[in-house]
């Protein structure tokens, strides 16, 4: 198994190089959210100054900022994201563990929806270039990219939940409640992947090696399946890292609109409440997730493209 | 018995300015295990002719005339039937070996694919046979190398692989379209030698396309000179070279002599190749011809026989000029 060692070395290198990246993200978030006006306990009504000082001391908010930062990093290094400032008696880790499965389910549904829908649409469009089908699919893709999710979501709710009453307008109960949010979340990514797939396949369809395949006696569809699919999908695969990041960002809005008790909603309420530790926790968690996805994508890409292999 | 019989072949493309013809009434024959070199400048229709025979012209191309392989008409044949012929009876080697192989598939698989497709071999048999074919085309350690990807081979080796692939099923006809243009000069000769000896061994008829007359005359028994989608002169290679009848052939040969001769400025053919969207009337070469006569711009000269050797027609020329007696 000659490939295990280079893969292991590559993974280790990437994980090590992720540490400074994450550190930078943590630092930026930490100081930025503290620059934002207000603090975690400002909404409490008429707190006596000494009580307030007492609370802040118990959360070490009276210490100099750099000392707080050091204390926080120390906690994170031990796997402790600290207590939430807003949800009393709850640890940030608990909140993440509790709400992430919901976001994961929504995100994965959207991920596969975007991948399957996007690739299918892109391939169908490229195979009949400049046909009605091509133009229709690409107009749809253009709309998918252009229409913001906070516009699309209410329109879908109006149609499918209010008028047709096929699907729930929000909440998180049963399979039906996944459909609209996952679709809204997936659409722009599906559209982007469709355009990417189309351009990529058109490029391959005009390539010399596909003509060689036809000259060997493969039919057009055989040539496309056996020789064009893999090179067509490579750019799509390298987009999956950024796509994950886009889905995570999108889920923050989508979960808010559809009232889904996921991590994205905690992120928004956390930011509004100046719940410093909660926001930091979610940022670190999502940051790691994106770094991990990018690593996975790079490994997949290297596995698929023989030209990246080391010479034996 | 001729393997290939092309008659009145016409290839044209519709465009915004009307239909333009890139191959204009080409007729020739090729006997079993014989060889034909097609020479001409870029845009003379050489590659279009090759792709028309293979049935691999773009969808918007319009083809008329007749192309018969072993008597079977190929024009108008269904795609399925053509797929059955391509790679088996009809094979082609393309110009650029760097891009003609699939970079994501091992070369063994790419050769084996043809065998599985046309000879019903199992993957295992095909893999074994591809190693033999690689060996035959001069790739060392075929067992190990067949598991390698195209980028791990040099340009010359890749062309050898493509030749192995094209000859895998022992085709009746092989078309090689400028197979060495993209290669090092030092490798060119070896590849051409390989091509010729393998075709002779298998009994495959060869059409070699090039703009290099010297290469063609050394490789092929017959020679056809094309200009603006038409045949200018055709015949046995030595006759065409030694007794060029067409002014265009003569002009080409002069440029060749200058390349190999010594000092002095290189001779060129004055003027430019015709614009195929708006070709000159009459003989397409007349605006550049040194022997031009008044009716050259009006009447298209049809190929007419000029020489016979041992009772067989051996040279044709499409020119109004009467051969010197």
Coordinates of C-alpha atoms in Angstrom, one line a residue:
Chain A
X1 CA 0.0 0.0 0.0
X2 CA 2.3 2.6 -1.3
X3 CA -0.3 5.4 -1.1
X4 CA -0.8 5.3 2.7
X5 CA 2.4 7.1 3.6
X6 CA 2.0 10.2 1.3
X7 CA -1.7 10.5 2.2
X8 CA -0.7 10.4 5.9
X9 CA 2.0 13.0 5.5
X10 CA -0.2 15.2 3.4
X11 CA -3.1 15.0 6.0
X12 CA -0.7 15.7 8.9
X13 CA 0.8 18.7 7.1
X14 CA -2.6 20.1 6.3
X15 CA -3.9 19.6 9.9
X16 CA -0.9 21.4 11.3
X17 CA -1.2 24.3 8.9
X18 CA -4.9 24.5 9.9
X19 CA -3.8 25.5 13.5
X20 CA -2.6 29.0 12.6
X21 CA -5.6 29.5 10.3
X22 CA -8.0 28.7 13.1
X23 CA -6.0 30.8 15.6
X24 CA -6.4 33.8 13.2
X25 CA -10.1 33.2 12.9
X26 CA -10.5 32.9 16.6
X27 CA -8.5 36.1 17.3
X28 CA -10.4 38.1 14.6
X29 CA -13.8 37.0 16.0
X30 CA -12.8 37.5 19.6
X31 CA -11.8 41.1 19.2
X32 CA -14.4 42.0 16.6
X33 CA -17.4 40.9 18.7
X34 CA -15.9 42.9 21.6
X35 CA -15.7 46.0 19.5
X36 CA -19.4 45.7 18.8
X37 CA -21.3 48.1 21.2
X38 CA -23.0 46.6 24.2
X39 CA -22.2 43.5 26.3
X40 CA -23.7 40.2 27.3
X41 CA -25.6 41.6 30.3
X42 CA -26.9 44.9 28.9
X43 CA -30.4 43.7 28.3
X44 CA -31.0 42.8 31.9
X45 CA -33.1 45.5 33.3
X46 CA -31.9 47.8 36.1
X47 CA -29.0 45.8 37.3
X48 CA -27.4 47.5 40.3
X49 CA -23.9 48.5 39.4
X50 CA -22.3 46.3 42.1
X51 CA -24.3 43.3 41.1
X52 CA -23.4 43.8 37.5
X53 CA -19.7 44.2 38.4
X54 CA -20.1 41.0 40.4
X55 CA -21.5 39.0 37.5
X56 CA -18.9 40.4 35.1
X57 CA -16.1 39.4 37.6
X58 CA -17.5 35.9 37.8
X59 CA -17.2 35.6 34.0
X60 CA -13.7 37.3 34.1
X61 CA -15.1 40.1 32.0
X62 CA -13.3 42.7 34.2
X63 CA -9.9 41.4 33.3
X64 CA -7.8 43.1 30.5
X65 CA -8.8 42.0 27.0
X66 CA -5.6 40.2 26.3
X67 CA -5.8 38.2 29.5
X68 CA -9.3 37.2 28.6
X69 CA -8.2 36.1 25.2
X70 CA -5.4 34.0 26.8
X71 CA -7.8 32.5 29.2
X72 CA -10.2 31.7 26.4
X73 CA -7.5 30.1 24.2
X74 CA -6.4 28.0 27.2
X75 CA -10.0 26.7 27.6
X76 CA -10.4 25.9 23.9
X77 CA -7.1 24.0 24.0
X78 CA -8.5 21.8 26.7
X79 CA -11.7 21.4 24.6
X80 CA -13.7 23.8 26.9
X81 CA -15.7 26.4 25.1
X82 CA -16.9 27.9 28.3
X83 CA -20.4 28.6 29.6
X84 CA -23.0 30.5 27.5
X85 CA -23.6 34.0 28.8
X86 CA -27.1 34.0 27.8
X87 CA -28.5 30.5 28.3
X88 CA -27.7 30.2 32.0
X89 CA -26.2 26.9 33.2
X90 CA -25.6 25.7 29.7
X91 CA -22.1 25.1 28.3
X92 CA -21.5 26.2 24.7
X93 CA -20.3 22.6 23.9
X94 CA -23.7 21.3 25.1
X95 CA -25.6 23.8 22.9
X96 CA -23.5 22.8 19.9
X97 CA -23.9 19.1 20.5
X98 CA -27.6 19.6 20.9
X99 CA -28.3 21.7 17.8
X100 CA -25.7 20.6 15.4
X101 CA -27.5 17.3 14.4
X102 CA -30.4 19.4 13.2
X103 CA -28.1 21.6 11.1
X104 CA -26.2 18.6 9.9
X105 CA -29.3 16.9 8.6
X106 CA -30.4 20.1 6.8
X107 CA -27.0 20.7 5.5
X108 CA -26.4 17.2 4.2
X109 CA -29.8 17.1 2.5
X110 CA -29.0 20.4 0.8
X111 CA -25.5 19.2 -0.1
X112 CA -26.6 16.1 -1.9
X113 CA -29.5 17.9 -3.5
X114 CA -27.1 20.6 -4.8
X115 CA -24.6 18.0 -6.1
X116 CA -27.1 15.7 -7.7
X117 CA -29.3 18.4 -9.1
X118 CA -26.5 20.5 -10.3
X119 CA -24.5 17.8 -12.0
X120 CA -27.6 16.3 -13.7
X121 CA -28.7 19.7 -15.0
X122 CA -25.2 20.6 -16.1
X123 CA -24.7 17.3 -18.0
X124 CA -28.2 17.6 -19.6
X125 CA -27.5 21.1 -20.7
X126 CA -24.0 20.4 -22.1
X127 CA -25.1 17.3 -24.1
X128 CA -27.6 19.4 -26.0
X129 CA -25.7 22.6 -26.3
X130 CA -27.7 25.7 -27.4
X131 CA -31.0 23.7 -27.5
X132 CA -34.1 24.8 -25.7
X133 CA -33.3 22.4 -22.9
X134 CA -29.8 24.0 -22.5
X135 CA -31.2 27.6 -22.5
X136 CA -34.1 26.7 -20.1
X137 CA -31.7 25.0 -17.6
X138 CA -29.2 27.8 -17.7
X139 CA -31.8 30.5 -17.2
X140 CA -33.0 28.6 -14.2
X141 CA -29.5 28.4 -12.9
X142 CA -29.0 32.1 -13.4
X143 CA -32.1 32.8 -11.4
X144 CA -31.0 30.3 -8.8
X145 CA -27.8 32.3 -8.3
X146 CA -29.4 35.7 -8.5
X147 CA -32.5 35.3 -6.2
X148 CA -31.5 35.8 -2.6
X149 CA -32.6 33.0 -0.2
X150 CA -34.6 35.5 2.0
X151 CA -36.7 36.3 -1.1
X152 CA -37.0 32.7 -2.4
X153 CA -38.0 31.2 1.0
X154 CA -41.1 33.3 1.6
X155 CA -42.2 32.8 -2.0
X156 CA -41.9 29.0 -1.6
X157 CA -43.7 29.2 1.8
X158 CA -46.5 31.2 0.2
X159 CA -46.9 28.7 -2.6
X160 CA -46.3 25.3 -1.0
X161 CA -47.3 26.0 2.6
X162 CA -50.0 28.6 2.4
X163 CA -51.7 28.0 -0.9
X164 CA -51.2 24.4 -1.7
X165 CA -50.7 23.4 2.0
X166 CA -48.4 20.5 1.0
X167 CA -45.6 21.3 3.3
X168 CA -45.2 23.0 6.7
X169 CA -44.1 26.7 6.6
X170 CA -41.5 26.2 9.3
X171 CA -40.4 24.3 12.4
X172 CA -38.6 21.0 12.6
X173 CA -41.1 18.1 12.7
X174 CA -41.1 15.2 10.3
X175 CA -39.6 14.8 6.9
X176 CA -41.8 17.3 5.3
X177 CA -40.3 20.2 7.2
X178 CA -36.9 19.5 5.6
X179 CA -38.0 19.9 2.1
X180 CA -38.5 23.7 1.7
X181 CA -35.4 24.8 3.8
X182 CA -33.2 22.2 2.1
X183 CA -34.3 23.3 -1.3
X184 CA -33.9 27.0 -0.6
X185 CA -30.4 26.3 0.8
X186 CA -29.4 24.0 -2.1
X187 CA -30.7 26.0 -5.0
X188 CA -27.9 28.6 -5.4
X189 CA -25.3 25.9 -5.0
X190 CA -27.0 23.6 -7.4
X191 CA -27.2 26.4 -9.9
X192 CA -23.5 27.1 -9.5
X193 CA -22.6 23.4 -9.8
X194 CA -24.8 23.2 -12.9
X195 CA -22.9 26.0 -14.6
X196 CA -19.6 24.6 -13.6
X197 CA -20.5 21.1 -14.8
X198 CA -21.8 22.4 -18.1
X199 CA -18.7 24.4 -18.9
X200 CA -16.5 21.6 -17.8
X201 CA -18.3 18.9 -19.9
X202 CA -18.4 21.2 -23.0
X203 CA -14.6 21.6 -22.6
X204 CA -14.1 17.8 -22.4
X205 CA -16.6 17.2 -25.3
X206 CA -14.3 19.2 -27.6
X207 CA -11.2 17.5 -26.4
X208 CA -8.9 15.4 -28.5
X209 CA -9.1 12.3 -26.3
X210 CA -12.9 12.2 -26.6
X211 CA -12.5 12.2 -30.4
X212 CA -10.0 9.3 -29.9
X213 CA -12.6 7.5 -27.9
X214 CA -15.1 7.9 -30.8
X215 CA -12.5 6.8 -33.3
X216 CA -12.1 3.6 -31.2
X217 CA -15.8 2.8 -31.9
X218 CA -17.4 4.0 -28.7
X219 CA -20.8 5.5 -29.2
X220 CA -21.3 9.1 -28.2
X221 CA -23.0 8.1 -24.9
X222 CA -20.4 5.4 -24.2
X223 CA -17.6 7.9 -24.8
X224 CA -19.2 10.5 -22.5
X225 CA -19.8 8.0 -19.7
X226 CA -16.4 6.2 -19.8
X227 CA -14.1 9.1 -20.8
X228 CA -15.8 12.4 -20.0
X229 CA -17.5 12.0 -16.6
X230 CA -14.4 11.9 -14.4
X231 CA -12.6 14.9 -15.9
X232 CA -15.9 16.8 -15.9
X233 CA -16.5 16.2 -12.2
X234 CA -13.0 17.2 -11.1
X235 CA -13.7 21.0 -11.0
X236 CA -17.0 20.2 -9.4
X237 CA -15.2 18.3 -6.7
X238 CA -12.8 21.1 -6.0
X239 CA -15.8 23.4 -5.6
X240 CA -17.3 21.2 -2.9
X241 CA -15.1 22.9 -0.2
X242 CA -16.3 26.4 -0.9
X243 CA -19.8 25.0 -1.4
X244 CA -19.8 23.6 2.1
X245 CA -18.8 27.0 3.4
X246 CA -21.6 28.6 1.4
X247 CA -24.1 26.1 2.7
X248 CA -23.0 26.8 6.3
X249 CA -23.4 30.5 5.8
X250 CA -26.7 30.1 4.1
X251 CA -28.0 27.8 6.8
X252 CA -27.7 30.7 9.3
X253 CA -30.3 32.7 7.4
X254 CA -32.4 29.7 6.4
X255 CA -32.7 28.4 9.9
X256 CA -33.8 31.8 11.1
X257 CA -36.5 32.0 8.3
X258 CA -37.9 28.5 8.8
X259 CA -37.6 28.6 12.6
X260 CA -35.3 25.5 12.7
X261 CA -33.6 24.8 16.0
X262 CA -30.2 24.4 14.5
X263 CA -26.7 25.8 15.1
X264 CA -27.3 28.7 12.7
X265 CA -30.0 30.1 14.9
X266 CA -27.8 29.9 18.0
X267 CA -25.2 31.8 16.1
X268 CA -27.6 34.6 15.2
X269 CA -29.2 34.9 18.6
X270 CA -25.7 34.6 20.2
X271 CA -24.5 37.5 18.1
X272 CA -27.5 39.7 18.9
X273 CA -27.2 38.9 22.7
X274 CA -23.5 39.5 22.7
X275 CA -23.2 36.0 23.9
X276 CA -19.4 36.0 23.4
X277 CA -18.6 32.4 24.2
X278 CA -21.5 31.0 22.1
X279 CA -20.5 33.0 19.0
X280 CA -16.8 32.0 19.4
X281 CA -17.8 28.4 19.9
X282 CA -19.9 28.3 16.7
X283 CA -17.2 30.1 14.7
X284 CA -14.5 27.7 15.8
X285 CA -16.7 24.7 15.1
X286 CA -17.8 25.9 11.7
X287 CA -14.2 26.9 10.8
X288 CA -12.9 23.5 11.7
X289 CA -15.7 21.9 9.7
X290 CA -14.8 23.9 6.6
X291 CA -11.1 23.2 7.0
X292 CA -11.9 19.5 7.4
X293 CA -14.1 19.5 4.3
X294 CA -11.4 21.2 2.2
X295 CA -8.9 18.6 3.3
X296 CA -11.4 15.8 2.4
X297 CA -12.0 17.4 -1.0
X298 CA -8.2 17.7 -1.7
X299 CA -7.7 14.1 -0.8
X300 CA -10.5 13.1 -3.1
X301 CA -9.2 15.2 -5.9
X302 CA -5.7 13.8 -5.6
X303 CA -7.1 10.3 -5.6
X304 CA -9.1 10.9 -8.8
X305 CA -6.4 12.8 -10.8
X306 CA -3.5 10.5 -11.5
X307 CA -1.4 13.5 -12.5
X308 CA -1.1 14.5 -8.9
X309 CA 0.3 11.1 -7.9
X310 CA 3.9 10.9 -7.1
X311 CA 6.0 9.0 -9.6
X312 CA 6.8 5.5 -8.5
Chain B
X1 CA -9.8 -5.2 -55.0
X2 CA -9.8 -1.7 -53.5
X3 CA -10.2 -1.3 -49.8
X4 CA -11.3 2.3 -50.0
X5 CA -13.2 3.9 -52.8
X6 CA -13.9 7.6 -52.4
X7 CA -15.9 9.3 -55.2
X8 CA -17.1 12.8 -55.7
X9 CA -16.7 13.5 -51.9
X10 CA -17.9 16.9 -50.9
X11 CA -17.8 18.4 -47.4
X12 CA -19.4 21.7 -46.7
X13 CA -20.4 23.8 -43.7
X14 CA -23.3 26.2 -43.5
X15 CA -22.4 29.6 -42.2
X16 CA -23.9 33.1 -41.9
X17 CA -22.5 34.0 -45.4
X18 CA -23.9 30.9 -47.0
X19 CA -22.6 27.4 -47.4
X20 CA -18.9 27.0 -48.0
X21 CA -17.2 23.9 -49.3
X22 CA -14.0 22.6 -47.7
X23 CA -13.7 19.4 -49.8
X24 CA -14.9 19.8 -53.4
X25 CA -15.4 16.6 -55.3
X26 CA -12.6 14.3 -54.3
X27 CA -12.2 10.9 -55.9
X28 CA -9.6 8.3 -55.2
X29 CA -9.0 4.6 -54.5
X30 CA -6.8 2.7 -52.2
X31 CA -5.8 -1.0 -52.7
X32 CA -5.4 -3.6 -50.0
X33 CA -2.3 -3.0 -47.9
X34 CA -1.4 -0.1 -50.2
X35 CA -0.4 3.4 -49.0
X36 CA -1.5 6.9 -50.0
X37 CA 0.1 10.1 -48.9
X38 CA -2.1 13.2 -48.9
X39 CA -0.2 16.5 -49.1
X40 CA -1.4 20.0 -49.0
X41 CA -1.2 23.3 -47.2
X42 CA -3.3 23.9 -44.1
X43 CA -6.9 24.4 -45.1
X44 CA -6.6 22.3 -48.2
X45 CA -9.1 19.8 -46.8
X46 CA -6.8 16.9 -45.9
X47 CA -8.0 16.5 -42.4
X48 CA -11.6 17.1 -43.4
X49 CA -11.3 14.2 -45.9
X50 CA -9.9 12.0 -43.1
X51 CA -12.7 12.8 -40.7
X52 CA -15.3 12.3 -43.4
X53 CA -14.0 8.8 -44.0
X54 CA -14.1 8.1 -40.2
X55 CA -17.6 9.6 -40.0
X56 CA -16.3 11.9 -37.2
X57 CA -17.1 15.3 -38.8
X58 CA -18.9 17.8 -36.6
X59 CA -22.7 17.6 -36.5
X60 CA -23.2 20.7 -38.8
X61 CA -21.0 19.3 -41.6
X62 CA -22.8 18.3 -44.8
X63 CA -21.3 15.4 -46.7
X64 CA -22.2 14.1 -50.1
X65 CA -20.6 11.7 -52.6
X66 CA -19.6 8.2 -51.8
X67 CA -17.2 6.5 -49.4
X68 CA -17.0 2.8 -49.7
X69 CA -15.0 0.5 -47.5
X70 CA -14.6 -3.0 -49.0
X71 CA -17.6 -2.1 -51.1
X72 CA -19.8 -1.1 -48.2
X73 CA -21.1 2.5 -48.5
X74 CA -20.3 4.5 -45.3
X75 CA -22.1 7.7 -46.1
X76 CA -25.7 7.5 -44.8
X77 CA -24.8 4.5 -42.6
X78 CA -26.3 4.5 -39.1
X79 CA -24.2 5.7 -36.2
X80 CA -24.4 2.2 -34.6
X81 CA -23.1 0.6 -37.7
X82 CA -20.3 3.1 -38.0
X83 CA -19.4 2.5 -34.3
X84 CA -19.0 -1.2 -35.2
X85 CA -16.6 -0.3 -38.0
X86 CA -14.6 2.4 -36.2
X87 CA -11.7 1.0 -34.2
X88 CA -12.2 -2.4 -35.9
X89 CA -12.0 -1.9 -39.7
X90 CA -11.3 1.8 -39.7
X91 CA -8.8 3.3 -37.4
X92 CA -7.2 6.7 -37.0
X93 CA -4.1 8.1 -35.4
X94 CA -4.3 11.8 -34.6
X95 CA -1.9 14.7 -34.7
X96 CA -1.2 15.5 -31.1
X97 CA -0.4 12.4 -29.0
X98 CA -0.2 14.6 -25.9
X99 CA -3.9 15.4 -25.9
X100 CA -5.3 12.4 -27.8
X101 CA -5.0 10.0 -24.8
X102 CA -7.3 10.2 -21.8
X103 CA -5.2 11.5 -19.0
X104 CA -7.3 9.8 -16.3
X105 CA -7.1 6.3 -17.6
X106 CA -4.2 3.9 -17.6
X107 CA -2.9 3.3 -21.1
X108 CA -3.5 -0.5 -20.7
X109 CA -7.1 0.2 -20.1
X110 CA -7.3 2.5 -23.1
X111 CA -5.9 -0.1 -25.4
X112 CA -7.9 -2.9 -23.8
X113 CA -11.1 -1.0 -24.3
X114 CA -11.0 -1.4 -28.1
X115 CA -10.4 -5.2 -27.7
X116 CA -13.3 -5.6 -25.3
X117 CA -15.5 -3.5 -27.6
X118 CA -14.8 -5.2 -30.9
X119 CA -13.4 -8.6 -30.1
X120 CA -15.5 -9.5 -27.1
X121 CA -12.4 -10.1 -24.9
X122 CA -12.7 -10.2 -21.2
X123 CA -10.9 -7.5 -19.2
X124 CA -8.2 -10.0 -18.4
X125 CA -7.6 -11.1 -21.9
X126 CA -7.7 -7.5 -23.1
X127 CA -5.1 -6.5 -20.6
X128 CA -2.8 -9.3 -21.7
X129 CA -3.2 -8.5 -25.3
X130 CA -2.6 -4.8 -24.7
X131 CA 0.8 -5.7 -23.2
X132 CA 1.6 -7.6 -26.4
X133 CA 0.6 -4.6 -28.5
X134 CA 2.7 -2.3 -26.4
X135 CA 5.6 -4.6 -26.8
X136 CA 5.0 -4.7 -30.5
X137 CA 5.1 -0.9 -30.8
X138 CA 8.4 -0.8 -28.9
X139 CA 7.4 0.1 -25.3
X140 CA 9.7 -1.6 -22.8
X141 CA 8.4 -3.4 -19.8
X142 CA 4.9 -3.4 -21.1
X143 CA 3.5 -5.3 -18.1
X144 CA 4.5 -2.5 -15.8
X145 CA 4.0 0.4 -18.2
X146 CA 0.5 -0.6 -19.2
X147 CA -0.6 0.3 -15.7
X148 CA 0.9 3.8 -16.1
X149 CA -1.0 7.0 -17.1
X150 CA -0.3 9.0 -20.3
X151 CA 1.6 11.8 -18.5
X152 CA 4.2 9.2 -17.5
X153 CA 5.2 8.7 -21.1
X154 CA 7.1 10.9 -23.6
X155 CA 5.5 12.3 -26.7
X156 CA 7.0 9.6 -29.0
X157 CA 5.9 6.8 -26.6
X158 CA 2.4 8.2 -26.5
X159 CA 2.2 8.1 -30.3
X160 CA 3.4 4.5 -30.1
X161 CA 0.5 3.8 -27.7
X162 CA -2.0 5.4 -30.0
X163 CA -0.6 3.3 -32.9
X164 CA -1.0 0.2 -30.8
X165 CA -4.6 1.2 -30.0
X166 CA -5.4 1.9 -33.7
X167 CA -3.9 -1.3 -34.9
X168 CA -5.3 -3.5 -32.0
X169 CA -8.1 -5.0 -34.1
X170 CA -6.1 -5.3 -37.3
X171 CA -8.0 -2.7 -39.3
X172 CA -8.5 -2.7 -43.0
X173 CA -7.6 1.0 -43.2
X174 CA -5.5 3.3 -41.0
X175 CA -5.6 7.0 -41.4
X176 CA -2.7 8.9 -39.8
X177 CA -3.3 12.6 -39.7
X178 CA 0.1 14.4 -39.3
X179 CA 1.2 11.8 -36.7
X180 CA 4.6 13.2 -36.2
X181 CA 4.0 17.0 -36.5
X182 CA 3.9 17.4 -32.7
X183 CA 7.0 15.3 -32.1
X184 CA 10.7 15.9 -32.0
X185 CA 12.4 15.6 -35.3
X186 CA 14.6 12.8 -33.9
X187 CA 11.6 10.7 -33.0
X188 CA 9.6 11.4 -36.2
X189 CA 11.5 8.9 -38.4
X190 CA 11.2 6.1 -35.9
X191 CA 7.5 6.6 -35.5
X192 CA 6.9 6.6 -39.3
X193 CA 9.0 3.5 -39.7
X194 CA 7.0 1.8 -37.0
X195 CA 3.8 2.8 -38.7
X196 CA 4.9 1.5 -42.1
X197 CA 6.3 -1.8 -40.9
X198 CA 3.3 -2.6 -38.7
X199 CA 0.8 -1.7 -41.5
X200 CA 2.7 -4.0 -43.9
X201 CA 2.8 -6.8 -41.3
X202 CA -0.9 -6.6 -40.6
X203 CA -1.9 -5.9 -44.2
X204 CA -3.5 -2.6 -43.4
X205 CA -4.0 0.1 -46.0
X206 CA -2.5 3.4 -44.9
X207 CA -3.5 7.0 -45.6
X208 CA -0.8 9.3 -44.3
X209 CA -1.6 13.0 -44.2
X210 CA 1.2 15.6 -44.0
X211 CA 2.3 18.9 -45.4
X212 CA 5.8 17.4 -45.7
X213 CA 6.2 16.0 -49.2
X214 CA 9.6 14.4 -48.4
X215 CA 8.1 12.4 -45.6
X216 CA 5.1 11.3 -47.7
X217 CA 7.2 10.2 -50.7
X218 CA 9.4 8.1 -48.5
X219 CA 6.5 6.5 -46.7
X220 CA 3.8 6.0 -49.3
X221 CA 3.5 4.3 -52.7
X222 CA 1.0 6.8 -53.9
X223 CA 0.7 10.5 -53.5
X224 CA -2.1 13.0 -53.8
X225 CA -1.6 16.7 -53.8
X226 CA -4.6 18.7 -52.5
X227 CA -5.3 22.4 -52.9
X228 CA -8.5 24.2 -51.8
X229 CA -10.4 21.0 -51.2
X230 CA -9.6 19.6 -54.6
X231 CA -7.1 17.1 -56.0
X232 CA -4.4 18.7 -58.1
X233 CA -2.3 15.7 -58.9
X234 CA -2.2 12.1 -57.9
X235 CA -0.1 9.1 -58.9
X236 CA 2.8 6.9 -57.9
X237 CA 5.0 8.8 -55.5
X238 CA 8.2 8.6 -57.7
X239 CA 6.3 9.8 -60.7
X240 CA 4.7 12.7 -59.0
X241 CA 8.0 13.8 -57.6
X242 CA 10.2 13.2 -60.6
X243 CA 7.7 14.2 -63.3
X244 CA 5.4 16.7 -61.6
X245 CA 2.9 17.8 -64.1
X246 CA 0.8 20.3 -62.2
X247 CA 2.3 23.8 -61.7
X248 CA 1.3 23.6 -58.0
X249 CA 3.2 20.4 -57.4
X250 CA 6.2 21.8 -59.2
X251 CA 6.1 24.9 -57.0
X252 CA 5.9 22.8 -53.9
X253 CA 8.9 20.8 -55.0
X254 CA 10.9 23.9 -55.7
X255 CA 10.3 25.1 -52.1
X256 CA 11.4 21.6 -50.9
X257 CA 14.6 21.7 -53.0
X258 CA 15.5 25.0 -51.6
X259 CA 15.1 23.7 -48.1
X260 CA 17.6 21.0 -48.8
X261 CA 19.7 22.9 -51.2
X262 CA 22.4 25.4 -50.2
X263 CA 22.5 29.1 -50.3
X264 CA 20.2 31.7 -51.8
X265 CA 16.8 32.9 -50.7
X266 CA 14.1 30.3 -50.1
X267 CA 11.6 30.1 -52.9
X268 CA 8.0 30.6 -51.9
X269 CA 4.8 30.3 -53.8
X270 CA 3.6 33.8 -54.3
X271 CA 0.1 34.8 -53.1
X272 CA -1.9 33.2 -50.3
X273 CA -4.0 30.1 -50.0
X274 CA -7.6 30.8 -51.0
X275 CA -10.3 31.8 -48.6
X276 CA -12.7 28.9 -48.6
X277 CA -15.7 31.1 -48.0
X278 CA -15.0 32.7 -51.3
X279 CA -12.8 30.5 -53.5
X280 CA -11.6 31.8 -56.8
X281 CA -13.6 30.6 -59.8
X282 CA -12.2 28.0 -62.2
X283 CA -9.0 26.3 -61.1
X284 CA -8.5 27.4 -57.4
X285 CA -4.7 27.7 -58.0
X286 CA -5.0 30.1 -60.9
X287 CA -4.3 33.4 -59.0
X288 CA -0.9 32.0 -57.9
X289 CA -0.1 30.0 -61.0
X290 CA 2.9 30.9 -63.2
X291 CA 1.4 29.2 -66.2
X292 CA -2.0 30.7 -65.9
X293 CA -4.1 30.9 -69.1
X294 CA -7.3 32.9 -69.8
X295 CA -9.8 30.1 -69.4
X296 CA -8.2 28.9 -66.1
X297 CA -10.3 31.3 -64.1
X298 CA -13.5 30.1 -65.8
X299 CA -13.4 26.3 -66.1
X300 CA -12.6 24.0 -63.2
X301 CA -10.1 21.4 -64.5
X302 CA -11.1 17.8 -63.8
X303 CA -8.4 15.2 -63.0
X304 CA -7.4 13.5 -66.3
X305 CA -5.0 10.6 -66.8
X306 CA -1.6 11.6 -68.0
X307 CA 0.5 8.4 -67.6
X308 CA 0.2 4.7 -67.7
X309 CA 2.7 2.2 -66.4
X310 CA 2.4 -1.4 -67.4
X311 CA -1.1 -0.9 -68.7
X312 CA -2.4 0.6 -65.5
X313 CA -3.3 4.2 -64.9
X314 CA -0.6 5.7 -62.7
X315 CA -0.9 9.5 -62.8
X316 CA -3.7 12.0 -62.9
X317 CA -3.6 15.7 -63.0
X318 CA -6.2 18.5 -62.8
X319 CA -4.8 21.2 -65.0
X320 CA -5.7 22.7 -68.4
X321 CA -2.1 22.8 -69.4
X322 CA -1.2 20.2 -72.0
X323 CA 1.7 18.0 -71.0
X324 CA 4.8 18.5 -73.0
X325 CA 5.2 15.9 -75.7

